[in-house]
Coordinates of C-alpha atoms and ligand atoms in Angstrom, one line a residue:
M1 CA 286.1 22.3 232.3
P2 CA 288.3 23.6 229.5
E3 CA 290.4 26.5 230.5
R4 CA 290.3 28.5 227.3
A5 CA 287.6 30.9 226.5
Y6 CA 285.6 30.4 223.3
R7 CA 286.1 33.2 220.9
A8 CA 283.5 34.4 218.5
A9 CA 284.0 32.2 215.4
S10 CA 281.9 33.7 212.7
D11 CA 283.8 32.6 209.7
P12 CA 281.6 33.7 206.7
S13 CA 283.3 31.1 204.5
E14 CA 281.6 28.4 206.6
I15 CA 278.2 29.6 205.6
S16 CA 276.8 28.6 202.2
P17 CA 273.8 30.4 200.6
G18 CA 270.2 29.5 201.2
Y19 CA 268.2 28.4 204.2
H20 CA 268.6 25.6 206.7
Q21 CA 267.2 22.3 205.3
N22 CA 264.6 21.7 208.0
W23 CA 261.0 20.5 208.2
Y24 CA 259.2 23.8 208.7
P25 CA 255.7 24.3 210.1
L26 CA 253.5 26.4 207.9
C27 CA 250.0 26.4 209.3
F28 CA 247.4 24.4 211.2
S29 CA 245.9 21.4 209.3
S30 CA 242.4 22.8 209.9
E31 CA 243.3 26.0 207.9
I32 CA 243.3 24.1 204.6
N33 CA 240.1 22.1 205.1
N34 CA 237.0 22.6 202.9
G35 CA 238.9 23.6 199.8
A36 CA 240.7 26.5 201.3
V37 CA 243.9 27.9 199.6
V38 CA 246.2 29.5 202.1
G39 CA 249.2 31.7 201.6
K40 CA 252.1 31.9 204.0
D41 CA 255.4 33.8 203.9
F42 CA 258.2 31.2 204.0
L43 CA 262.0 31.5 204.0
G44 CA 262.8 34.1 201.3
G45 CA 259.4 33.9 199.6
R46 CA 255.9 32.7 199.9
V47 CA 254.0 29.5 199.5
V48 CA 250.5 28.4 198.8
I49 CA 249.0 25.5 200.7
Y50 CA 246.0 23.4 199.8
R51 CA 244.7 19.8 199.6
E52 CA 244.4 17.9 196.4
E53 CA 241.3 15.9 195.7
T54 CA 242.6 12.9 197.6
G55 CA 243.1 15.1 200.7
K56 CA 246.9 15.1 200.4
V57 CA 248.5 18.4 201.3
V58 CA 250.3 20.4 198.6
V59 CA 252.8 23.2 199.2
Q60 CA 254.0 25.2 196.2
T61 CA 255.6 28.6 195.5
A62 CA 252.9 31.2 195.6
Y63 CA 253.6 33.4 192.6
C64 CA 252.0 32.6 189.2
R65 CA 254.5 32.1 186.4
H66 CA 252.5 34.3 184.0
L67 CA 252.6 37.7 185.6
G68 CA 253.3 36.9 189.3
A69 CA 249.8 37.0 190.8
D70 CA 249.6 35.6 194.4
L71 CA 248.0 32.2 193.9
S72 CA 246.7 32.2 197.5
L73 CA 244.0 34.5 196.1
G74 CA 243.1 31.7 193.6
K75 CA 240.7 28.8 193.9
L76 CA 240.7 25.1 193.5
V77 CA 238.9 24.3 190.2
E78 CA 238.7 20.8 188.7
G79 CA 241.1 19.7 191.4
R80 CA 243.7 22.2 190.3
L81 CA 244.9 25.5 191.6
R82 CA 243.6 28.3 189.5
C83 CA 245.3 31.7 189.4
P84 CA 243.0 34.6 190.3
F85 CA 244.2 36.8 187.4
H86 CA 244.0 35.0 184.0
H87 CA 242.9 31.6 185.3
W88 CA 246.0 29.5 184.4
Q89 CA 245.6 26.2 186.2
Y90 CA 248.4 24.3 188.0
D91 CA 248.4 20.6 189.0
A92 CA 249.6 19.1 192.2
E93 CA 253.1 18.6 190.7
G94 CA 253.2 22.3 190.0
K95 CA 252.8 22.1 186.2
C96 CA 250.6 24.6 184.4
V97 CA 248.2 22.3 182.6
K98 CA 245.6 24.7 181.3
I99 CA 245.3 28.2 180.0
P100 CA 241.7 29.2 179.3
T101 CA 242.5 31.0 176.1
G102 CA 243.7 27.7 174.6
D103 CA 247.3 28.8 174.5
R104 CA 249.8 26.0 175.1
P105 CA 251.4 26.3 178.6
P106 CA 254.9 27.6 178.0
V107 CA 257.8 25.3 178.8
G108 CA 258.9 26.2 182.4
A109 CA 255.4 27.2 183.5
R110 CA 255.9 25.4 186.8
L111 CA 255.7 26.1 190.5
F112 CA 258.2 24.6 192.9
T113 CA 256.5 21.9 194.9
Y114 CA 258.0 21.3 198.4
P115 CA 258.1 17.9 200.0
S116 CA 255.2 18.2 202.5
A117 CA 253.5 16.3 205.3
E118 CA 250.9 16.7 208.0
K119 CA 251.6 15.8 211.6
W120 CA 250.8 17.2 215.0
D121 CA 247.9 19.2 213.5
L122 CA 250.4 21.1 211.4
V123 CA 251.3 21.3 207.8
W124 CA 255.0 21.0 207.2
A125 CA 257.3 21.6 204.3
F126 CA 260.9 20.4 203.9
N127 CA 263.3 23.0 202.4
G128 CA 264.9 20.9 199.7
E129 CA 264.1 18.7 196.7
E130 CA 263.9 15.6 199.0
P131 CA 263.8 15.4 202.8
L132 CA 267.1 14.7 204.5
F133 CA 265.5 13.4 207.7
E134 CA 262.2 12.4 209.2
L135 CA 259.5 14.8 210.6
P136 CA 260.0 15.7 214.2
S137 CA 258.5 13.2 216.5
F138 CA 258.9 11.5 219.9
P139 CA 260.5 8.0 220.1
E140 CA 258.5 7.2 223.2
I141 CA 255.1 7.6 221.7
T142 CA 253.2 7.9 218.4
E143 CA 250.9 10.7 217.4
E144 CA 247.9 8.3 217.8
E145 CA 248.8 7.4 221.3
M146 CA 249.1 11.0 222.4
Y147 CA 246.5 13.5 223.7
Y148 CA 247.9 16.8 222.6
Q149 CA 247.1 20.4 221.6
T150 CA 248.9 22.5 219.1
R151 CA 249.0 26.3 219.5
S152 CA 250.6 29.4 218.0
G153 CA 253.9 30.2 219.6
G154 CA 253.8 33.8 218.1
S155 CA 256.2 35.7 216.0
W156 CA 259.8 36.4 216.9
P157 CA 262.3 38.8 215.3
V158 CA 265.1 36.3 215.2
A159 CA 265.7 33.2 213.1
P160 CA 264.5 29.8 214.3
W161 CA 268.1 28.5 214.9
L162 CA 268.7 31.2 217.4
L163 CA 265.5 30.4 219.3
V164 CA 266.6 26.7 219.4
A165 CA 270.0 27.8 220.7
N166 CA 268.2 28.4 224.0
T167 CA 268.1 24.7 224.6
V168 CA 271.9 24.5 225.0
D169 CA 272.3 27.8 226.8
F170 CA 272.5 26.2 230.1
Q171 CA 273.5 29.4 231.9
H172 CA 270.2 31.1 231.0
L173 CA 268.1 28.2 232.2
R174 CA 269.4 29.1 235.6
T175 CA 269.6 32.8 235.4
L176 CA 266.5 33.6 233.5
H177 CA 264.2 30.7 234.0
Q178 CA 265.3 29.6 237.5
I179 CA 265.6 26.0 236.2
T180 CA 268.3 24.1 238.1
T181 CA 270.3 21.5 236.2
P182 CA 272.2 19.7 239.0
E183 CA 274.7 18.4 236.6
E184 CA 275.3 20.4 233.4
P185 CA 274.8 17.8 230.7
D186 CA 278.1 17.3 229.1
Q187 CA 276.6 14.5 227.2
V188 CA 275.1 16.5 224.4
V189 CA 275.2 14.1 221.6
Y190 CA 275.2 15.4 218.0
S191 CA 274.1 13.5 214.9
E192 CA 274.2 14.8 211.4
Y193 CA 270.8 16.5 211.6
G194 CA 270.2 16.8 215.3
L195 CA 271.3 16.6 218.9
G196 CA 270.0 15.5 222.2
Y197 CA 270.7 15.2 225.9
D198 CA 269.1 13.9 229.1
V199 CA 269.1 16.1 232.1
A200 CA 267.8 16.1 235.6
F201 CA 265.9 19.4 236.0
Y202 CA 264.5 21.0 239.0
A203 CA 261.8 23.5 238.0
P204 CA 259.8 25.6 240.5
G205 CA 256.3 24.1 240.9
L206 CA 257.2 20.9 239.2
G207 CA 259.9 19.5 241.4
D208 CA 262.6 17.1 240.1
S209 CA 262.3 15.3 236.8
T210 CA 264.5 13.7 234.2
L211 CA 263.9 15.0 230.8
H212 CA 265.0 14.1 227.3
L213 CA 265.6 17.0 225.0
R214 CA 266.0 16.5 221.3
V215 CA 266.7 19.0 218.5
F216 CA 265.6 18.3 215.0
G217 CA 267.6 20.3 212.4
T218 CA 267.9 23.8 213.7
N219 CA 264.2 24.8 214.1
T220 CA 262.5 22.3 216.3
F221 CA 263.0 20.8 219.7
T222 CA 261.1 18.4 221.8
I223 CA 261.1 17.7 225.6
S224 CA 259.8 14.5 227.0
G225 CA 259.8 12.8 230.4
I226 CA 257.8 12.2 233.5
Q227 CA 256.6 15.1 235.6
L228 CA 254.4 14.8 238.6
G229 CA 254.1 11.1 237.8
M230 CA 252.7 11.7 234.3
E231 CA 254.2 11.5 230.9
V232 CA 254.7 14.9 229.3
Y233 CA 255.6 15.8 225.8
S234 CA 256.3 19.2 224.4
M235 CA 257.5 20.5 221.0
F236 CA 258.6 23.9 219.9
T237 CA 259.0 24.5 216.2
A238 CA 259.3 27.6 214.0
R239 CA 259.6 28.6 210.4
E240 CA 261.8 31.3 209.0
L241 CA 260.1 34.4 207.5
P242 CA 261.5 36.7 204.7
S243 CA 262.2 39.3 207.4
G244 CA 264.6 36.9 209.0
G245 CA 262.2 36.4 211.9
S246 CA 260.2 33.3 212.9
E247 CA 256.7 32.2 213.3
A248 CA 256.4 29.5 216.0
F249 CA 254.1 26.7 217.1
T250 CA 254.0 24.7 220.3
I251 CA 252.6 21.3 221.0
S252 CA 251.8 20.0 224.5
G253 CA 250.7 16.5 225.2
T254 CA 250.5 13.5 227.4
R255 CA 249.7 9.8 226.8
N256 CA 246.1 9.3 225.8
T257 CA 244.5 7.0 228.3
N258 CA 241.3 7.0 226.2
P259 CA 239.2 8.2 229.2
T260 CA 235.7 6.9 229.6
T261 CA 234.5 9.4 232.1
T262 CA 234.3 13.2 232.0
E263 CA 236.5 13.5 235.0
E264 CA 239.3 11.5 233.4
Q265 CA 238.9 13.5 230.2
Q266 CA 239.2 16.7 232.3
M267 CA 242.4 15.3 234.0
L268 CA 244.1 14.9 230.6
Q269 CA 243.1 18.3 229.5
T270 CA 244.3 19.8 232.8
L271 CA 247.6 18.1 232.4
V272 CA 248.0 19.5 228.9
E273 CA 247.1 23.0 230.1
I274 CA 249.7 22.8 232.9
N275 CA 252.3 21.7 230.4
A276 CA 251.3 24.4 227.9
A277 CA 251.3 27.1 230.6
L278 CA 254.9 26.1 231.5
V279 CA 256.0 26.3 227.9
S280 CA 254.4 29.7 227.5
Q281 CA 255.8 31.0 230.8
I282 CA 259.3 30.1 229.6
M283 CA 258.6 31.8 226.2
E284 CA 257.4 34.9 227.9
E285 CA 260.5 35.0 230.1
D286 CA 262.6 34.9 226.9
R287 CA 260.4 37.2 224.9
P288 CA 261.5 40.7 226.1
I289 CA 265.2 39.7 225.7
I290 CA 264.9 37.9 222.4
T291 CA 262.8 40.7 220.9
T292 CA 265.3 43.5 221.8
M293 CA 268.7 41.9 221.6
R294 CA 271.2 42.7 218.9
F295 CA 272.5 39.1 218.5
R296 CA 276.2 38.5 218.0
E297 CA 278.4 35.6 218.8
G298 CA 280.2 37.8 221.4
L299 CA 282.8 36.9 223.9
L300 CA 282.0 33.4 224.9
V301 CA 283.5 31.8 228.0
A302 CA 284.2 28.2 229.0
S303 CA 280.7 27.8 230.5
D304 CA 279.3 28.6 227.1
R305 CA 281.0 25.6 225.5
Q306 CA 277.7 23.8 224.6
L307 CA 276.4 27.0 223.1
A308 CA 279.6 27.5 221.0
R309 CA 279.3 24.0 219.8
Y310 CA 275.7 24.6 218.7
F311 CA 276.7 27.8 216.9
S312 CA 279.2 25.8 214.9
Y313 CA 276.7 23.1 214.2
S314 CA 274.2 25.7 212.9
R315 CA 276.7 27.5 210.7
K316 CA 277.6 24.2 209.0
F317 CA 274.1 22.9 208.8
A318 CA 272.9 22.0 205.3
R319 CA 271.4 24.8 203.3
A320 CA 269.4 25.1 200.2
D321 CA 266.9 27.4 198.4
P322 CA 265.3 25.3 195.8
A323 CA 262.3 27.7 195.4
Q324 CA 264.5 30.7 194.6
P325 CA 264.3 30.3 190.7
Y326 CA 260.4 30.1 191.0
L327 CA 259.9 33.3 192.9
Ligands
FES401 S1 249.1 36.1 186.5 FE1 248.4 34.2 186.8 S2 247.3 33.7 185.0 FE2 248.1 35.7 184.7
FE2_402 FE1 264.9 30.5 227.3

């Protein structure tokens, strides 16, 4: 263990403007069915989410380029997003293609269109012109092979990267969550857009298990492994809000054995419920602390070395704000 303490190292020159370039969850897939147009606060602004006629999801900046009406009050008409105010129409690329008066759409009458995708029953947008990495997933299993449920993880007053910092705060796993890590994982392996480690955990009620933890960007982490003899998969992901806080989602799953009997089906569901209850118990243990703390990179000690490393990773993480000129 290194001798020296880790000092707070918030060097503002390390932080460039904009928001972390992550895949962010926006809403449940089911919210945009049947022609719905949904608005969600996102990063420093707001987006509108809908399906084009092919069913493909579209995520665009929410404010009309005419006078700034919120397009989530609009409608899909002729396969295009129509502003509620003077009925300008925008196509799936974000271009204004029709003004009902017959005026020519002005040059620059465009919305920013985020790279978007659907997975895990969620609609996701990447904060950038092009995704820098793949959507969060599990290397052990595909979405089709999994029986899972996606739920709201609630709102939090801190940014996603700080929620994800919990995963490398090994001290608090013991002190707050009573999770024993027999050997603190020194093998936290970083890549350009993520990190991961394997650890033997002992959790009350679940006994011993070896789990794989992976962080995608700075807003999503997954945990996978075998618990009580069954494969378990969990994901926590959050998007940043204009307030600087987060809105979170959680996914709990297991391998889908394609049950033929009601009992087997019930087993799968019970397993998912147990997994989800564990995730929510951990979140509820964190909640009173996270919602009241005044976060600072304070006086870190040697045992915080993994946390310090993550803070540095987060500070240097790629940032962008491609939607800013469109808001
Ligand atoms: S504000 Fe949207 S068409 Fe006028
Ligand atoms: Fe925690």
